[in-house]
Amino acid sequence: MANVTVIGAQWGDEGKGKIVDWLAERADAVVRFQGGHNAGHTLVVGDNVYKLSLLPSGIVTGTLSIIGNGVVLDPWALRDEMTKLRGQGVSITTENFALADNCALILPIHRDLDGLRETAAGSGKIGTTGRGIGPAYEDKVGRRAIRVCDLAHLDALDTQLDRLCAHHDALRAGFGEPPVDRARLIAELKEIAPFVLEYAEPVWRRLNKVRKAGARILFEGAQGVLLDVDHGTYPFVTSSNTVSGTAAAGSGLGPSAAGFVLGIVKAYTTRVGSGPFPTELEDETGQRLGERGHEFGTVTGRKRRCGWFDAVIVRQSCAVSGVTGIALTKLDVLDGFDTIKICTGYRLNGKVYDYLPAHAAEQAAVEPIYEEMPGWQETTAGARSWADLPAQAIKYITRVQELIETPVALVSTSPQREDTILVRDPFAD
């Protein structure tokens, strides 16, 4: 059976939650492999709305859901999210949920540092969610992180705490803050440890057993390729690799496990936070897209910036992430426009680019080159077959896949699971 890796092919917020939920019904395991609780997925199942930040989307359907080692874990956020979901009737047990015992933890001192840095940055803000994701990844690669497995050995943590506090105390002093309260930190970790350790295990082992049994594994990415720490609009990026290749390193399975790579692509473009955005519309059209698309972040509630579809960045995302096919979402937001524009290239200092340059100043300075197409007045909302779509909407989809050089595998026409046009089944490959 084929595995499927789902990633965002723009700046995140492409509607991955609905697609992952739709696929999770047919998967045997769903795995988060990077990011933290800065990722937000909204699942609409009938009359029920579930908002997830950390748990894999499969948990709602009872599918085995795993948090891989590539994730940075805020144990208190995990407890709060599980409590909320259980209150909505979702069953979470060791049978259907596990987390990697080698996950690095997000600690209260990481949240502190995140906030202090953003406040001090002024106009240079990155636009983080303030949840400590970046500082936690820094400590992970700096080899001073506290990991899930350490929660079972808190009495032997002095050496690691020395390394951690030497780093954070110096930074905190620079912001005029007192040193880390080690006793308080240990007390907080001792309080949360039994809850976390109940679900901790070497998940690579469990996943290898699942894979050898011929099961279908769904890898669930967070954020989007353009927020990848290497391939995104640096420095306005997240602190992990969001490309599909990370599914291997972040789960403990080999690179061949990724399977069909499904890139989620919104029919227009949005971005949360700071950073370059070539097709951004700061006018009535941009406002109309935002209002019709309900463009507010699942995690932060922040208003998203909106613009026309940028084929250049999506083509680039598909290339660097090995996307097999895309899922086009929120097509209905474009209903009623007389004309629709697609960015096909950039102009910078008299030169035309068919890719987004790497340097931040050049990314901010490029001017989009647009191709204009007729819009459609009919509704696409709830369409479940090509026959339900207006002719111009089909032409738009066709043009999109031509420009991004990647085929459309499915089209999502509403937040409801059933409102999906399937062109190619990712699990059938």
Short mmCIF file of C-alpha atoms in Angstrom, two decimals, residues 24-419:
data_model
loop_
_atom_site.label_atom_id
_atom_site.label_comp_id
_atom_site.label_asym_id
_atom_site.label_seq_id
_atom_site.Cartn_x
_atom_site.Cartn_y
_atom_site.Cartn_z
CA ALA A 24 -7.02 9.91 7.72
CA GLU A 25 -10.27 7.98 7.43
CA ARG A 26 -8.47 5.64 5.05
CA ALA A 27 -5.07 5.57 6.78
CA ASP A 28 -3.89 3.16 9.45
CA ALA A 29 -1.58 5.71 11.09
CA VAL A 30 -1.18 9.50 10.98
CA VAL A 31 2.20 11.02 11.89
CA ARG A 32 3.25 14.57 12.73
CA PHE A 33 6.93 14.91 11.82
CA GLN A 34 7.93 18.56 12.44
CA GLY A 35 6.82 21.84 13.97
CA GLY A 36 5.09 22.40 17.27
CA HIS A 37 1.80 23.78 18.53
CA ASN A 38 2.22 26.83 16.33
CA ALA A 39 0.52 24.79 13.61
CA GLY A 40 -3.27 24.99 13.49
CA HIS A 41 -5.71 22.65 11.78
CA THR A 42 -9.47 23.07 11.81
CA LEU A 43 -11.51 19.94 11.12
CA VAL A 44 -15.20 20.15 10.28
CA VAL A 45 -16.94 16.79 10.69
CA GLY A 46 -20.67 17.14 10.29
CA ASP A 47 -21.79 19.67 12.91
CA ASN A 48 -18.62 19.28 14.94
CA VAL A 49 -15.62 21.60 14.66
CA TYR A 50 -12.29 20.43 16.08
CA LYS A 51 -9.32 22.79 16.41
CA LEU A 52 -5.98 21.00 16.64
CA SER A 53 -2.57 22.55 17.21
CA LEU A 54 -0.37 19.62 18.14
CA LEU A 55 -2.25 16.33 17.90
CA PRO A 56 -2.30 14.62 14.49
CA SER A 57 -5.64 14.98 12.70
CA GLY A 58 -6.23 11.23 12.75
CA ILE A 59 -7.03 11.34 16.45
CA VAL A 60 -10.56 12.60 15.69
CA THR A 61 -11.36 9.46 13.67
CA GLY A 62 -9.66 7.11 16.14
CA THR A 63 -6.80 6.40 13.74
CA LEU A 64 -3.42 5.64 15.32
CA SER A 65 -1.88 9.10 15.74
CA ILE A 66 1.81 9.63 16.39
CA ILE A 67 3.91 12.66 17.26
CA GLY A 68 7.33 11.99 15.76
CA ASN A 69 10.76 13.00 17.01
CA GLY A 70 10.96 15.95 14.60
CA VAL A 71 8.27 17.78 16.58
CA VAL A 72 9.10 20.05 19.52
CA LEU A 73 6.58 19.26 22.24
CA ASP A 74 4.98 21.61 24.75
CA PRO A 75 3.68 19.04 27.27
CA TRP A 76 1.30 21.48 28.93
CA ALA A 77 -0.21 22.47 25.58
CA LEU A 78 -0.60 18.77 24.76
CA ARG A 79 -2.44 18.14 28.02
CA ASP A 80 -4.76 21.11 27.44
CA GLU A 81 -5.54 20.05 23.88
CA MET A 82 -6.24 16.46 24.88
CA THR A 83 -8.53 17.64 27.69
CA LYS A 84 -10.47 19.83 25.27
CA LEU A 85 -10.86 17.08 22.67
CA ARG A 86 -11.94 14.55 25.26
CA GLY A 87 -14.59 17.07 26.27
CA GLN A 88 -15.82 16.91 22.66
CA GLY A 89 -16.10 13.12 22.89
CA VAL A 90 -12.78 12.16 21.27
CA SER A 91 -11.18 9.04 22.73
CA ILE A 92 -7.39 9.30 23.28
CA THR A 93 -5.60 6.22 24.67
CA THR A 94 -2.24 4.48 24.37
CA GLU A 95 -3.87 2.32 21.70
CA ASN A 96 -4.48 5.23 19.31
CA PHE A 97 -1.87 7.80 20.42
CA ALA A 98 1.89 7.76 20.97
CA LEU A 99 4.66 10.32 21.10
CA ALA A 100 8.36 9.90 20.45
CA ASP A 101 10.46 9.50 23.58
CA ASN A 102 13.24 11.49 21.86
CA CYS A 103 11.11 14.59 21.20
CA ALA A 104 12.66 17.82 22.44
CA LEU A 105 10.47 19.73 24.91
CA ILE A 106 9.26 23.31 24.72
CA LEU A 107 9.72 24.75 28.20
CA PRO A 108 8.31 27.91 29.83
CA ILE A 109 11.75 29.54 29.41
CA HIS A 110 11.42 29.08 25.64
CA ARG A 111 8.13 30.97 25.60
CA ASP A 112 9.74 33.70 27.71
CA LEU A 113 12.66 34.08 25.33
CA ASP A 114 10.42 34.07 22.26
CA GLY A 115 8.36 36.96 23.65
CA LEU A 116 11.37 38.96 24.83
CA ARG A 117 13.03 38.73 21.43
CA GLU A 118 9.96 39.72 19.43
CA THR A 119 9.26 42.69 21.70
CA ALA A 120 12.85 43.90 21.41
CA ALA A 121 12.99 43.40 17.62
CA GLY A 122 10.66 46.32 16.83
CA SER A 123 10.27 46.62 13.05
CA GLY A 124 12.52 43.58 12.63
CA LYS A 125 9.92 41.20 14.06
CA ILE A 126 9.82 37.77 12.45
CA GLY A 127 6.14 37.39 13.34
CA THR A 128 6.38 34.27 15.52
CA THR A 129 3.43 32.90 17.44
CA GLY A 130 5.33 33.49 20.68
CA ARG A 131 4.98 29.86 21.70
CA GLY A 132 8.66 29.07 22.11
CA ILE A 133 9.07 26.98 18.96
CA GLY A 134 12.23 28.67 17.69
CA PRO A 135 14.12 28.72 21.00
CA ALA A 136 13.22 25.04 21.55
CA TYR A 137 14.69 24.08 18.17
CA GLU A 138 17.78 26.17 18.95
CA ASP A 139 18.33 24.23 22.16
CA LYS A 140 17.77 20.96 20.29
CA VAL A 141 20.51 21.64 17.73
CA GLY A 142 22.64 23.21 20.48
CA ARG A 143 22.50 19.84 22.30
CA ARG A 144 21.12 21.28 25.51
CA ALA A 145 17.42 20.36 25.11
CA ILE A 146 15.38 18.50 27.70
CA ARG A 147 13.69 15.60 25.90
CA VAL A 148 10.65 13.47 26.65
CA CYS A 149 12.84 10.58 27.84
CA ASP A 150 14.52 12.90 30.35
CA LEU A 151 11.22 13.19 32.21
CA ALA A 152 11.82 9.67 33.55
CA HIS A 153 15.24 10.73 34.90
CA LEU A 154 14.64 14.17 36.39
CA ASP A 155 16.85 13.45 39.41
CA ALA A 156 19.82 12.99 37.05
CA LEU A 157 19.26 16.16 35.04
CA ASP A 158 21.79 18.48 36.69
CA THR A 159 24.44 18.34 33.95
CA GLN A 160 21.92 19.04 31.19
CA LEU A 161 20.33 21.82 33.23
CA ASP A 162 23.77 23.39 33.69
CA ARG A 163 24.18 23.57 29.91
CA LEU A 164 20.65 24.84 29.39
CA CYS A 165 20.75 27.51 32.07
CA ALA A 166 24.24 28.74 31.15
CA HIS A 167 22.81 29.61 27.74
CA HIS A 168 19.46 31.02 28.86
CA ASP A 169 20.76 32.93 31.88
CA ALA A 170 23.13 34.91 29.67
CA LEU A 171 20.34 35.73 27.22
CA ARG A 172 17.91 36.66 30.00
CA ALA A 173 20.51 38.95 31.57
CA GLY A 174 20.76 40.79 28.27
CA PHE A 175 17.03 41.52 28.49
CA GLY A 176 17.29 42.55 32.14
CA GLU A 177 15.54 39.37 33.31
CA PRO A 178 16.52 37.22 36.33
CA PRO A 179 18.18 33.80 35.84
CA VAL A 180 16.15 30.66 35.23
CA ASP A 181 14.42 29.45 38.40
CA ARG A 182 15.77 25.89 38.29
CA ALA A 183 13.77 24.65 41.24
CA ARG A 184 10.53 25.91 39.73
CA LEU A 185 11.37 24.39 36.34
CA ILE A 186 12.09 20.99 37.89
CA ALA A 187 8.86 21.17 39.90
CA GLU A 188 6.87 21.93 36.75
CA LEU A 189 8.52 19.05 34.90
CA LYS A 190 7.84 16.63 37.78
CA GLU A 191 4.18 17.65 37.75
CA ILE A 192 3.72 17.03 34.00
CA ALA A 193 6.05 14.00 33.65
CA PRO A 194 3.55 11.20 34.53
CA PHE A 195 1.06 12.49 31.96
CA VAL A 196 3.64 12.66 29.15
CA LEU A 197 5.42 9.40 29.92
CA GLU A 198 2.17 7.44 29.69
CA TYR A 199 2.25 7.95 25.89
CA ALA A 200 6.02 8.02 25.30
CA GLU A 201 7.75 5.24 23.38
CA PRO A 202 10.29 4.69 20.58
CA VAL A 203 7.74 5.43 17.87
CA TRP A 204 10.16 4.51 15.08
CA ARG A 205 9.75 0.93 16.30
CA ARG A 206 5.99 1.07 16.26
CA LEU A 207 5.93 2.71 12.85
CA ASN A 208 8.27 0.11 11.39
CA LYS A 209 5.94 -2.63 12.60
CA VAL A 210 2.96 -0.81 11.09
CA ARG A 211 4.79 -0.39 7.81
CA LYS A 212 5.94 -4.03 7.63
CA ALA A 213 2.33 -5.08 8.17
CA GLY A 214 1.44 -3.30 4.91
CA ALA A 215 -0.51 -0.50 6.57
CA ARG A 216 -1.11 2.94 5.08
CA ILE A 217 0.79 5.75 6.82
CA LEU A 218 -0.20 9.38 6.42
CA PHE A 219 2.51 11.94 7.22
CA GLU A 220 1.02 15.27 8.26
CA GLY A 221 3.15 18.36 7.71
CA ALA A 222 2.71 21.68 9.49
CA GLN A 223 3.08 25.23 8.10
CA GLY A 224 4.15 25.41 4.44
CA VAL A 225 7.20 25.00 2.21
CA LEU A 226 7.71 28.77 2.00
CA LEU A 227 8.21 28.77 5.77
CA ASP A 228 10.91 26.07 5.57
CA VAL A 229 14.05 27.19 7.40
CA ASP A 230 16.15 26.41 4.29
CA HIS A 231 13.78 26.84 1.35
CA GLY A 232 11.43 29.52 2.67
CA THR A 233 11.50 33.32 2.74
CA TYR A 234 14.36 33.46 5.27
CA PRO A 235 14.51 34.91 7.92
CA PHE A 236 10.69 35.13 7.92
CA VAL A 237 10.33 31.39 8.30
CA THR A 238 9.63 28.75 10.92
CA SER A 239 12.43 26.92 12.74
CA SER A 240 12.09 23.50 11.13
CA ASN A 241 12.24 21.95 7.68
CA THR A 242 8.69 21.77 6.34
CA VAL A 243 9.50 20.01 3.05
CA SER A 244 8.37 16.44 2.48
CA GLY A 245 11.85 14.99 2.95
CA THR A 246 11.60 15.77 6.66
CA ALA A 247 8.98 13.03 7.04
CA ALA A 248 11.83 10.50 7.09
CA ALA A 249 14.07 12.20 9.66
CA GLY A 250 11.17 13.40 11.79
CA SER A 251 9.52 10.00 12.17
CA GLY A 252 12.31 7.44 12.18
CA LEU A 253 11.32 5.86 8.88
CA GLY A 254 13.55 5.88 5.80
CA PRO A 255 13.22 8.27 2.84
CA SER A 256 11.27 5.74 0.77
CA ALA A 257 8.42 5.92 3.30
CA ALA A 258 7.15 9.33 2.11
CA GLY A 259 5.18 7.81 -0.77
CA PHE A 260 2.78 10.09 -2.66
CA VAL A 261 3.55 13.72 -1.78
CA LEU A 262 0.37 15.77 -1.76
CA GLY A 263 0.91 19.53 -1.77
CA ILE A 264 -2.01 21.54 -0.42
CA VAL A 265 -2.52 24.73 -2.41
CA LYS A 266 -5.08 27.46 -1.85
CA ALA A 267 -6.74 28.86 -5.00
CA TYR A 268 -5.33 32.25 -4.03
CA THR A 269 -2.46 33.17 -1.69
CA THR A 270 -2.32 34.12 1.99
CA ARG A 271 0.34 34.76 4.57
CA VAL A 272 0.33 35.34 8.33
CA GLY A 273 2.96 37.49 10.00
CA SER A 274 5.86 39.44 8.54
CA GLY A 275 7.86 38.81 5.40
CA PRO A 276 7.76 39.24 1.61
CA PHE A 277 4.53 38.53 -0.25
CA PRO A 278 4.80 39.50 -3.96
CA THR A 279 1.08 39.20 -4.84
CA GLU A 280 -0.33 40.79 -1.67
CA LEU A 281 -3.40 42.96 -2.29
CA GLU A 282 -3.81 45.81 0.16
CA ASP A 283 -7.07 46.95 -1.41
CA GLU A 284 -10.75 46.02 -1.65
CA THR A 285 -9.94 42.83 -3.58
CA GLY A 286 -7.58 41.63 -0.85
CA GLN A 287 -10.17 42.46 1.78
CA ARG A 288 -12.83 40.58 -0.20
CA LEU A 289 -10.64 37.47 -0.40
CA GLY A 290 -9.99 37.63 3.34
CA GLU A 291 -13.63 38.08 4.29
CA ARG A 292 -14.93 35.38 1.95
CA GLY A 293 -12.17 32.97 2.95
CA HIS A 294 -12.53 33.67 6.70
CA GLU A 295 -8.80 34.26 6.77
CA PHE A 296 -7.90 34.24 10.43
CA GLY A 297 -5.26 31.96 11.97
CA THR A 298 -6.49 28.82 13.78
CA VAL A 299 -3.85 29.20 16.49
CA THR A 300 -3.43 32.96 16.86
CA GLY A 301 -6.60 34.44 15.38
CA ARG A 302 -4.36 36.81 13.42
CA LYS A 303 -5.77 38.24 10.21
CA ARG A 304 -4.08 36.75 7.16
CA ARG A 305 -2.69 38.87 4.34
CA CYS A 306 -4.33 37.97 1.02
CA GLY A 307 -3.39 38.13 -2.66
CA TRP A 308 -3.78 36.53 -6.07
CA PHE A 309 -2.50 33.03 -6.80
CA ASP A 310 1.28 33.01 -7.20
CA ALA A 311 2.22 30.20 -9.59
CA VAL A 312 5.94 30.99 -9.25
CA ILE A 313 6.20 30.16 -5.56
CA VAL A 314 3.95 27.11 -5.84
CA ARG A 315 5.98 25.72 -8.75
CA GLN A 316 9.13 26.27 -6.66
CA SER A 317 7.55 24.60 -3.60
CA CYS A 318 6.46 21.59 -5.65
CA ALA A 319 9.97 21.22 -7.08
CA VAL A 320 11.93 21.40 -3.81
CA SER A 321 9.46 19.14 -2.01
CA GLY A 322 8.96 16.53 -4.74
CA VAL A 323 5.20 17.06 -4.90
CA THR A 324 3.41 14.31 -6.80
CA GLY A 325 0.07 16.09 -7.05
CA ILE A 326 -1.73 19.03 -5.45
CA ALA A 327 -4.99 19.44 -3.60
CA LEU A 328 -6.53 22.77 -4.62
CA THR A 329 -8.59 24.28 -1.80
CA LYS A 330 -10.99 27.20 -1.30
CA LEU A 331 -11.89 27.52 -4.97
CA ASP A 332 -15.31 28.88 -3.93
CA VAL A 333 -13.68 32.03 -2.50
CA LEU A 334 -13.05 33.11 -6.12
CA ASP A 335 -16.75 32.79 -7.05
CA GLY A 336 -18.21 36.05 -8.37
CA PHE A 337 -15.01 37.78 -9.52
CA ASP A 338 -15.29 39.29 -13.01
CA THR A 339 -11.62 38.67 -13.65
CA ILE A 340 -8.97 36.67 -11.81
CA LYS A 341 -5.21 37.16 -11.93
CA ILE A 342 -2.40 34.62 -11.69
CA CYS A 343 1.23 35.60 -11.09
CA THR A 344 3.40 33.90 -13.73
CA GLY A 345 6.77 35.56 -13.03
CA TYR A 346 8.57 38.44 -11.33
CA ARG A 347 10.32 41.55 -12.58
CA LEU A 348 13.32 42.93 -10.70
CA ASN A 349 15.74 45.59 -11.96
CA GLY A 350 14.69 44.98 -15.55
CA LYS A 351 15.18 41.21 -15.31
CA VAL A 352 12.39 38.60 -15.38
CA TYR A 353 12.56 35.76 -12.84
CA ASP A 354 10.70 32.44 -12.98
CA TYR A 355 11.64 31.73 -9.35
CA LEU A 356 11.76 33.61 -6.04
CA PRO A 357 15.31 34.88 -5.38
CA ALA A 358 16.94 33.77 -2.11
CA HIS A 359 17.86 37.19 -0.71
CA ALA A 360 15.27 38.86 1.53
CA ALA A 361 15.73 42.32 -0.03
CA GLU A 362 15.19 40.94 -3.53
CA GLN A 363 12.17 38.93 -2.39
CA ALA A 364 10.64 42.12 -1.00
CA ALA A 365 11.41 44.10 -4.17
CA VAL A 366 10.13 41.77 -6.91
CA GLU A 367 7.09 42.92 -8.89
CA PRO A 368 4.58 40.27 -9.96
CA ILE A 369 3.85 39.68 -13.64
CA TYR A 370 0.17 38.82 -14.02
CA GLU A 371 -1.90 36.82 -16.45
CA GLU A 372 -5.60 37.71 -16.37
CA MET A 373 -8.45 35.24 -16.84
CA PRO A 374 -12.24 35.61 -16.94
CA GLY A 375 -13.94 34.75 -13.67
CA TRP A 376 -17.25 32.98 -13.10
CA GLN A 377 -20.50 34.03 -11.49
CA GLU A 378 -21.85 30.59 -10.59
CA THR A 379 -21.01 28.93 -7.28
CA THR A 380 -18.41 26.19 -6.90
CA ALA A 381 -19.18 25.63 -3.21
CA GLY A 382 -19.99 22.00 -2.45
CA ALA A 383 -19.14 20.71 -5.93
CA ARG A 384 -18.28 17.00 -5.96
CA SER A 385 -17.57 16.41 -9.66
CA TRP A 386 -16.20 18.32 -12.65
CA ALA A 387 -19.75 18.52 -14.01
CA ASP A 388 -20.69 20.65 -10.99
CA LEU A 389 -18.08 23.30 -11.81
CA PRO A 390 -18.49 26.32 -14.11
CA ALA A 391 -16.47 26.11 -17.33
CA GLN A 392 -14.28 29.05 -16.37
CA ALA A 393 -13.47 27.47 -13.02
CA ILE A 394 -12.28 24.34 -14.82
CA LYS A 395 -10.15 26.51 -17.12
CA TYR A 396 -8.65 28.21 -14.08
CA ILE A 397 -7.73 24.88 -12.48
CA THR A 398 -6.25 23.66 -15.76
CA ARG A 399 -4.15 26.81 -16.11
CA VAL A 400 -2.92 26.52 -12.52
CA GLN A 401 -1.63 22.99 -13.01
CA GLU A 402 0.05 24.01 -16.27
CA LEU A 403 1.89 26.89 -14.62
CA ILE A 404 3.00 24.97 -11.52
CA GLU A 405 4.01 21.95 -13.62
CA THR A 406 2.25 19.61 -11.20
CA PRO A 407 -1.10 17.83 -11.70
CA VAL A 408 -4.17 18.44 -9.59
CA ALA A 409 -5.00 15.31 -7.57
CA LEU A 410 -8.13 16.67 -5.90
CA VAL A 411 -10.16 19.84 -5.47
CA SER A 412 -11.75 20.86 -2.16
CA THR A 413 -14.90 22.95 -2.50
CA SER A 414 -15.92 23.48 1.14
CA PRO A 415 -14.69 22.66 4.66
CA GLN A 416 -16.96 19.59 4.67
CA ARG A 417 -15.16 16.29 4.19
CA GLU A 418 -17.50 15.06 1.42
CA ASP A 419 -17.21 18.19 -0.76
#
